[in-house]
Amino acid sequence: MSLANPVNLLLLPPLLWLLYRAVWPAYPTTPRSQPTKYDGEAYNWAPGSHPEVITSKGYSTTELAQFDGVKSERILLAIAKIADGVVLERTVFDVSAGRNFYGPGECGGGGGGGGGGGGRGTQP
């Protein structure tokens, strides 16, 4: 390697910079305090309070019917694992945040799960 070659002279500064970063890496700086609200400058920020949650419990079909977005503000979606006509497992999700998709009269739900995917995965 000869430094008289102009290509080698052009490649020398990037190589020296890579060597410098390998020996002394630039660690990301951490904020001095955890931000509590969004101000446009912070990338991560903690919410003021966590949303209200419904505790895990087993719902009957009549209890689930109360959380349809019409009778209550909450919208719960139940997914059942069925084999040989027997419900093996049921999972209930709170989808209230997606009211414009899962709400009453929308394509994804509201009344029998019709529309945007209510019939997928069912047996003929």
PDB file of C-alpha atoms in Angstrom:
ATOM      1  CA  MET A   1       0.000   0.000   0.000  1.00  0.00           C
ATOM      2  CA  SER A   2       1.500   3.228  -1.129  1.00  0.00           C
ATOM      3  CA  LEU A   3       0.299   6.630   0.021  1.00  0.00           C
ATOM      4  CA  ALA A   4       1.426   8.060  -3.295  1.00  0.00           C
ATOM      5  CA  ASN A   5      -1.640   6.505  -4.908  1.00  0.00           C
ATOM      6  CA  PRO A   6      -4.568   9.019  -4.750  1.00  0.00           C
ATOM      7  CA  VAL A   7      -7.147   6.265  -4.185  1.00  0.00           C
ATOM      8  CA  ASN A   8      -5.318   5.145  -1.067  1.00  0.00           C
ATOM      9  CA  LEU A   9      -5.210   8.739   0.163  1.00  0.00           C
ATOM     10  CA  LEU A  10      -9.009   8.989  -0.331  1.00  0.00           C
ATOM     11  CA  LEU A  11      -9.633   5.728   1.539  1.00  0.00           C
ATOM     12  CA  LEU A  12      -7.371   6.563   4.467  1.00  0.00           C
ATOM     13  CA  PRO A  13      -9.711   9.012   6.342  1.00  0.00           C
ATOM     14  CA  PRO A  14     -12.750   6.659   6.292  1.00  0.00           C
ATOM     15  CA  LEU A  15     -10.562   3.775   7.480  1.00  0.00           C
ATOM     16  CA  LEU A  16      -9.141   5.897  10.301  1.00  0.00           C
ATOM     17  CA  TRP A  17     -12.668   7.006  11.288  1.00  0.00           C
ATOM     18  CA  LEU A  18     -13.895   3.370  11.373  1.00  0.00           C
ATOM     19  CA  LEU A  19     -10.913   2.386  13.487  1.00  0.00           C
ATOM     20  CA  TYR A  20     -11.602   5.301  15.846  1.00  0.00           C
ATOM     21  CA  ARG A  21     -15.278   4.253  16.233  1.00  0.00           C
ATOM     22  CA  ALA A  22     -14.279   0.630  16.809  1.00  0.00           C
ATOM     23  CA  VAL A  23     -11.970   1.618  19.655  1.00  0.00           C
ATOM     24  CA  TRP A  24     -14.144   4.419  21.090  1.00  0.00           C
ATOM     25  CA  PRO A  25     -17.792   3.708  20.173  1.00  0.00           C
ATOM     26  CA  ALA A  26     -20.375   6.462  20.479  1.00  0.00           C
ATOM     27  CA  TYR A  27     -22.906   5.316  23.038  1.00  0.00           C
ATOM     28  CA  PRO A  28     -26.403   6.794  22.831  1.00  0.00           C
ATOM     29  CA  THR A  29     -27.107   9.431  25.414  1.00  0.00           C
ATOM     30  CA  THR A  30     -29.897   8.783  27.874  1.00  0.00           C
ATOM     31  CA  PRO A  31     -32.348  11.501  28.900  1.00  0.00           C
ATOM     32  CA  ARG A  32     -31.788  12.984  32.336  1.00  0.00           C
ATOM     33  CA  SER A  33     -35.391  12.367  33.342  1.00  0.00           C
ATOM     34  CA  GLN A  34     -38.183  10.273  31.885  1.00  0.00           C
ATOM     35  CA  PRO A  35     -40.614  12.562  30.031  1.00  0.00           C
ATOM     36  CA  THR A  36     -44.240  12.344  31.160  1.00  0.00           C
ATOM     37  CA  LYS A  37     -45.917  14.107  28.258  1.00  0.00           C
ATOM     38  CA  TYR A  38     -45.382  14.553  24.556  1.00  0.00           C
ATOM     39  CA  ASP A  39     -43.671  17.805  23.653  1.00  0.00           C
ATOM     40  CA  GLY A  40     -42.528  17.135  20.080  1.00  0.00           C
ATOM     41  CA  GLU A  41     -38.899  16.671  21.131  1.00  0.00           C
ATOM     42  CA  ALA A  42     -39.085  13.364  23.020  1.00  0.00           C
ATOM     43  CA  TYR A  43     -39.137  10.077  21.145  1.00  0.00           C
ATOM     44  CA  ASN A  44     -40.453   7.904  24.009  1.00  0.00           C
ATOM     45  CA  TRP A  45     -42.800   9.246  26.626  1.00  0.00           C
ATOM     46  CA  ALA A  46     -44.857   7.677  29.356  1.00  0.00           C
ATOM     47  CA  PRO A  47     -48.632   8.138  29.384  1.00  0.00           C
ATOM     48  CA  GLY A  48     -50.170  10.213  32.161  1.00  0.00           C
ATOM     49  CA  SER A  49     -52.242   7.215  33.262  1.00  0.00           C
ATOM     50  CA  HIS A  50     -52.884   3.735  32.008  1.00  0.00           C
ATOM     51  CA  PRO A  51     -56.252   2.972  30.425  1.00  0.00           C
ATOM     52  CA  GLU A  52     -58.920   1.236  32.455  1.00  0.00           C
ATOM     53  CA  VAL A  53     -58.892  -2.518  31.904  1.00  0.00           C
ATOM     54  CA  ILE A  54     -61.413  -5.250  32.523  1.00  0.00           C
ATOM     55  CA  THR A  55     -59.899  -8.036  34.574  1.00  0.00           C
ATOM     56  CA  SER A  56     -59.652 -11.509  33.133  1.00  0.00           C
ATOM     57  CA  LYS A  57     -62.783 -13.545  33.684  1.00  0.00           C
ATOM     58  CA  GLY A  58     -65.010 -15.997  31.893  1.00  0.00           C
ATOM     59  CA  TYR A  59     -67.918 -14.326  30.109  1.00  0.00           C
ATOM     60  CA  SER A  60     -71.186 -15.949  29.172  1.00  0.00           C
ATOM     61  CA  THR A  61     -72.798 -15.054  25.852  1.00  0.00           C
ATOM     62  CA  THR A  62     -75.357 -12.832  27.602  1.00  0.00           C
ATOM     63  CA  GLU A  63     -72.582 -10.979  29.445  1.00  0.00           C
ATOM     64  CA  LEU A  64     -70.670 -10.481  26.187  1.00  0.00           C
ATOM     65  CA  ALA A  65     -73.806  -9.136  24.499  1.00  0.00           C
ATOM     66  CA  GLN A  66     -73.742  -6.173  26.910  1.00  0.00           C
ATOM     67  CA  PHE A  67     -70.351  -5.039  25.513  1.00  0.00           C
ATOM     68  CA  ASP A  68     -71.358  -4.524  21.870  1.00  0.00           C
ATOM     69  CA  GLY A  69     -70.700  -0.787  21.575  1.00  0.00           C
ATOM     70  CA  VAL A  70     -74.393   0.130  21.706  1.00  0.00           C
ATOM     71  CA  LYS A  71     -75.435  -0.870  25.218  1.00  0.00           C
ATOM     72  CA  SER A  72     -71.986  -0.020  26.588  1.00  0.00           C
ATOM     73  CA  GLU A  73     -69.036   2.091  25.480  1.00  0.00           C
ATOM     74  CA  ARG A  74     -66.800  -0.991  25.684  1.00  0.00           C
ATOM     75  CA  ILE A  75     -66.549  -3.435  22.809  1.00  0.00           C
ATOM     76  CA  LEU A  76     -65.404  -6.971  23.611  1.00  0.00           C
ATOM     77  CA  LEU A  77     -64.518  -9.509  20.931  1.00  0.00           C
ATOM     78  CA  ALA A  78     -64.532 -13.227  21.740  1.00  0.00           C
ATOM     79  CA  ILE A  79     -62.493 -15.713  19.717  1.00  0.00           C
ATOM     80  CA  ALA A  80     -63.354 -19.361  20.293  1.00  0.00           C
ATOM     81  CA  LYS A  81     -61.320 -22.447  19.457  1.00  0.00           C
ATOM     82  CA  ILE A  82     -63.835 -25.101  18.472  1.00  0.00           C
ATOM     83  CA  ALA A  83     -63.171 -28.764  17.714  1.00  0.00           C
ATOM     84  CA  ASP A  84     -65.910 -31.301  16.998  1.00  0.00           C
ATOM     85  CA  GLY A  85     -68.589 -28.781  17.967  1.00  0.00           C
ATOM     86  CA  VAL A  86     -67.114 -28.246  21.446  1.00  0.00           C
ATOM     87  CA  VAL A  87     -65.613 -24.938  22.564  1.00  0.00           C
ATOM     88  CA  LEU A  88     -62.119 -25.807  23.763  1.00  0.00           C
ATOM     89  CA  GLU A  89     -60.865 -22.328  24.521  1.00  0.00           C
ATOM     90  CA  ARG A  90     -62.286 -18.809  24.400  1.00  0.00           C
ATOM     91  CA  THR A  91     -60.267 -15.613  24.493  1.00  0.00           C
ATOM     92  CA  VAL A  92     -61.895 -12.219  25.002  1.00  0.00           C
ATOM     93  CA  PHE A  93     -60.270  -9.036  23.708  1.00  0.00           C
ATOM     94  CA  ASP A  94     -61.170  -5.437  24.518  1.00  0.00           C
ATOM     95  CA  VAL A  95     -61.287  -3.752  21.091  1.00  0.00           C
ATOM     96  CA  SER A  96     -62.836  -0.470  22.239  1.00  0.00           C
ATOM     97  CA  ALA A  97     -59.892   1.479  20.833  1.00  0.00           C
ATOM     98  CA  GLY A  98     -60.844   0.228  17.357  1.00  0.00           C
ATOM     99  CA  ARG A  99     -64.412   1.498  17.606  1.00  0.00           C
ATOM    100  CA  ASN A 100     -64.484   2.743  14.015  1.00  0.00           C
ATOM    101  CA  PHE A 101     -63.693  -0.815  12.800  1.00  0.00           C
ATOM    102  CA  TYR A 102     -65.342  -3.055  15.411  1.00  0.00           C
ATOM    103  CA  GLY A 103     -68.185  -0.698  16.350  1.00  0.00           C
ATOM    104  CA  PRO A 104     -71.851  -1.206  15.567  1.00  0.00           C
ATOM    105  CA  GLY A 105     -72.660  -1.003  11.883  1.00  0.00           C
ATOM    106  CA  GLU A 106     -69.005  -1.052  10.804  1.00  0.00           C
ATOM    107  CA  CYS A 107     -67.497  -3.589   8.440  1.00  0.00           C
ATOM    108  CA  GLY A 108     -65.529  -5.558  11.049  1.00  0.00           C
ATOM    109  CA  GLY A 109     -68.118  -6.296  13.673  1.00  0.00           C
ATOM    110  CA  GLY A 110     -71.188  -5.077  15.462  1.00  0.00           C
ATOM    111  CA  GLY A 111     -73.896  -7.655  15.391  1.00  0.00           C
ATOM    112  CA  GLY A 112     -72.804 -11.171  14.698  1.00  0.00           C
ATOM    113  CA  GLY A 113     -69.298 -10.448  13.465  1.00  0.00           C
ATOM    114  CA  GLY A 114     -70.388  -9.917   9.899  1.00  0.00           C
ATOM    115  CA  GLY A 115     -68.477  -8.059   7.273  1.00  0.00           C
ATOM    116  CA  GLY A 116     -64.731  -7.666   7.356  1.00  0.00           C
ATOM    117  CA  GLY A 117     -63.786 -11.145   8.480  1.00  0.00           C
ATOM    118  CA  GLY A 118     -66.565 -12.543  10.630  1.00  0.00           C
ATOM    119  CA  GLY A 119     -66.933 -15.612   8.446  1.00  0.00           C
ATOM    120  CA  ARG A 120     -63.273 -16.535   8.089  1.00  0.00           C
ATOM    121  CA  GLY A 121     -62.118 -19.755   9.608  1.00  0.00           C
ATOM    122  CA  THR A 122     -65.565 -21.270  10.081  1.00  0.00           C
ATOM    123  CA  GLN A 123     -66.554 -24.675   8.855  1.00  0.00           C
ATOM    124  CA  PRO A 124     -68.955 -24.850   5.871  1.00  0.00           C
TER     125      PRO A 124
END
